[in-house]
Amino acid sequence: TSKATIPFETRAQQAPCEVSKLLLKLMARKKSNLCVAVDVDQANDLIDLAKLLAPHICILKTHADLTKNFTGEISRQLHALAKQADFMVLEDRKFADIGNTVAKQYSGGCFEVSRWADLVTVHSLPGDGIVKALEEENAKIEEPRGCFLLAEMSSEGNLITTEYIKGSTQMASKFPKTVAGLVCQSLLLADQPGIVQLTPGVRRGEIKEDSLGQRWVTPEEAVIEKGGDVIVVGRGITGAKCPEKEAKLYQEELWAAYEKRIAI
Ligand code: 6AU
């Protein structure tokens, strides 16, 4: 059977990565497979939105470098809120350098990402060293940490090939403790229940693309046709008149699609 039809609770028991295990359990407990990309300009808006959206999400996704005043105090607040309101924090940093550089970018620098983000995104492009670097840094932290490897992208004209996708999935299999999942657009590694599929490029309604190459599918398409476990929604929610109401709608629609999928 494909992992897409296995319930999250069952998959949690089979996950070799601690964060993936915790995430799958959290999703089942909270009945949420919604991750909101809070790509906002100001850090206080990020915190306000995090509080509003908290009941509806399994993951809050940040891009620390596009938010003004993203200070240590903000990351501490976000981390505390995540613990209290039961969601995880994913810093969508898309690391893409040699291991030695990434280790420093991950643990040090202006954001000290490893202190507050349960998960980060990483490009597989540089090879194994990038995941090894994260694995070594994670060994220094008490809390469980993991990463999502970028295997496919939602954007039009991206340069990812079938060979590249194969290489990324092989890399994920090589580091089962550190790789919590894949960022992708289709069911890859269908036989590894612990690998969580994170699928961005999702929006309700008629708009299917933006002016810079992003492509959107509906929540149901993302869960059922593409096999997404955690669905990333950004502007569909943050750009709505009432983001909280919209998040609730997405949560309900996405969870219904997941229940339909596991009943197949
Ligand atoms: O719903 P949107 O288009 O407003 O936001 C989508 C979010 C953005 C992107 O940086 C991110 O998802 N994203 C990613 C991720 C999560 O890594 C990969 C990808 O292929 N496409 C994509 O949009 O924060």
Short mmCIF file of N, CA, C and O in Angstrom, two decimals, residues 18-19 79 83 103 106-108 112-120 133-146 178:
data_model
loop_
_atom_site.label_atom_id
_atom_site.label_comp_id
_atom_site.label_asym_id
_atom_site.label_seq_id
_atom_site.Cartn_x
_atom_site.Cartn_y
_atom_site.Cartn_z
N GLU A 18 12.62 11.55 14.67
CA GLU A 18 11.84 11.96 15.85
C GLU A 18 10.86 13.10 15.54
O GLU A 18 9.72 13.09 16.00
N VAL A 19 11.31 14.09 14.79
CA VAL A 19 10.43 15.24 14.51
C VAL A 19 9.26 14.83 13.62
O VAL A 19 8.14 15.31 13.78
N HIS A 79 8.76 30.46 19.43
CA HIS A 79 9.07 29.13 19.96
C HIS A 79 8.16 28.81 21.16
O HIS A 79 7.57 27.72 21.24
N LYS A 83 5.05 25.89 21.43
CA LYS A 83 4.95 24.87 22.48
C LYS A 83 3.57 24.93 23.15
O LYS A 83 2.92 23.93 23.36
N ALA A 103 26.39 24.70 8.25
CA ALA A 103 26.44 24.47 9.70
C ALA A 103 26.45 25.80 10.44
O ALA A 103 25.74 25.99 11.43
N TYR A 106 23.14 27.73 9.99
CA TYR A 106 22.05 27.07 10.72
C TYR A 106 22.12 27.36 12.22
O TYR A 106 21.12 27.69 12.85
N SER A 107 23.33 27.26 12.80
CA SER A 107 23.43 27.41 14.25
C SER A 107 23.80 28.82 14.70
O SER A 107 23.54 29.21 15.83
N GLY A 108 24.45 29.58 13.81
CA GLY A 108 24.96 30.88 14.23
C GLY A 108 24.35 32.03 13.45
O GLY A 108 23.17 32.01 13.11
N GLU A 112 20.37 32.28 14.26
CA GLU A 112 20.51 31.10 15.13
C GLU A 112 19.30 30.17 15.00
O GLU A 112 18.65 29.80 15.98
N VAL A 113 19.06 29.78 13.74
CA VAL A 113 17.85 29.04 13.38
C VAL A 113 17.65 27.76 14.21
O VAL A 113 16.53 27.44 14.63
N SER A 114 18.75 27.04 14.47
CA SER A 114 18.61 25.75 15.15
C SER A 114 18.06 25.89 16.57
O SER A 114 17.57 24.93 17.15
N ARG A 115 18.12 27.09 17.14
CA ARG A 115 17.60 27.29 18.50
C ARG A 115 16.08 27.29 18.56
O ARG A 115 15.50 26.92 19.56
N TRP A 116 15.45 27.76 17.48
CA TRP A 116 13.99 27.97 17.57
C TRP A 116 13.16 27.25 16.52
O TRP A 116 11.93 27.16 16.67
N ALA A 117 13.77 26.75 15.44
CA ALA A 117 12.99 26.09 14.38
C ALA A 117 13.06 24.57 14.54
O ALA A 117 14.15 24.01 14.54
N ASP A 118 11.89 23.93 14.65
CA ASP A 118 11.87 22.47 14.73
C ASP A 118 12.38 21.88 13.41
O ASP A 118 13.00 20.83 13.38
N LEU A 119 12.08 22.59 12.33
CA LEU A 119 12.38 22.08 10.99
C LEU A 119 12.93 23.19 10.10
O LEU A 119 12.61 24.37 10.30
N VAL A 120 13.75 22.81 9.13
CA VAL A 120 14.22 23.76 8.11
C VAL A 120 14.11 23.09 6.74
O VAL A 120 14.00 21.87 6.65
N ALA A 133 25.85 18.14 7.77
CA ALA A 133 26.09 19.35 8.57
C ALA A 133 24.95 19.58 9.55
O ALA A 133 25.17 19.83 10.74
N LEU A 134 23.72 19.45 9.06
CA LEU A 134 22.56 19.64 9.94
C LEU A 134 22.54 18.56 11.02
O LEU A 134 22.28 18.84 12.19
N GLU A 135 22.86 17.33 10.62
CA GLU A 135 22.85 16.21 11.56
C GLU A 135 23.84 16.45 12.70
O GLU A 135 23.52 16.24 13.87
N GLU A 136 25.03 16.95 12.35
CA GLU A 136 26.04 17.25 13.38
C GLU A 136 25.59 18.38 14.29
O GLU A 136 25.77 18.33 15.51
N GLU A 137 24.99 19.39 13.72
CA GLU A 137 24.51 20.51 14.55
C GLU A 137 23.35 20.06 15.44
O GLU A 137 23.28 20.47 16.60
N ASN A 138 22.48 19.22 14.90
CA ASN A 138 21.33 18.75 15.69
C ASN A 138 21.76 17.94 16.90
O ASN A 138 21.08 17.94 17.92
N ALA A 139 22.91 17.26 16.78
CA ALA A 139 23.41 16.44 17.89
C ALA A 139 23.77 17.32 19.10
O ALA A 139 23.86 16.83 20.22
N LYS A 140 23.95 18.62 18.86
CA LYS A 140 24.31 19.54 19.96
C LYS A 140 23.07 20.12 20.66
O LYS A 140 23.19 20.86 21.62
N ILE A 141 21.89 19.81 20.12
CA ILE A 141 20.65 20.40 20.66
C ILE A 141 19.82 19.33 21.35
O ILE A 141 19.73 18.20 20.88
N GLU A 142 19.21 19.69 22.47
CA GLU A 142 18.41 18.70 23.20
C GLU A 142 17.09 18.39 22.53
O GLU A 142 16.67 17.25 22.47
N GLU A 143 16.41 19.42 22.03
CA GLU A 143 15.11 19.21 21.39
C GLU A 143 15.28 18.52 20.03
O GLU A 143 16.28 18.74 19.36
N PRO A 144 14.29 17.72 19.63
CA PRO A 144 14.39 17.08 18.31
C PRO A 144 14.33 18.09 17.17
O PRO A 144 13.55 19.05 17.23
N ARG A 145 15.13 17.86 16.15
CA ARG A 145 15.21 18.75 14.99
C ARG A 145 15.23 17.92 13.72
O ARG A 145 15.73 16.79 13.72
N GLY A 146 14.74 18.49 12.62
CA GLY A 146 14.77 17.76 11.36
C GLY A 146 14.73 18.71 10.18
O GLY A 146 14.67 19.93 10.36
N THR A 178 17.43 12.43 10.22
CA THR A 178 17.47 13.89 10.06
C THR A 178 16.45 14.40 9.04
O THR A 178 15.92 15.50 9.20
#
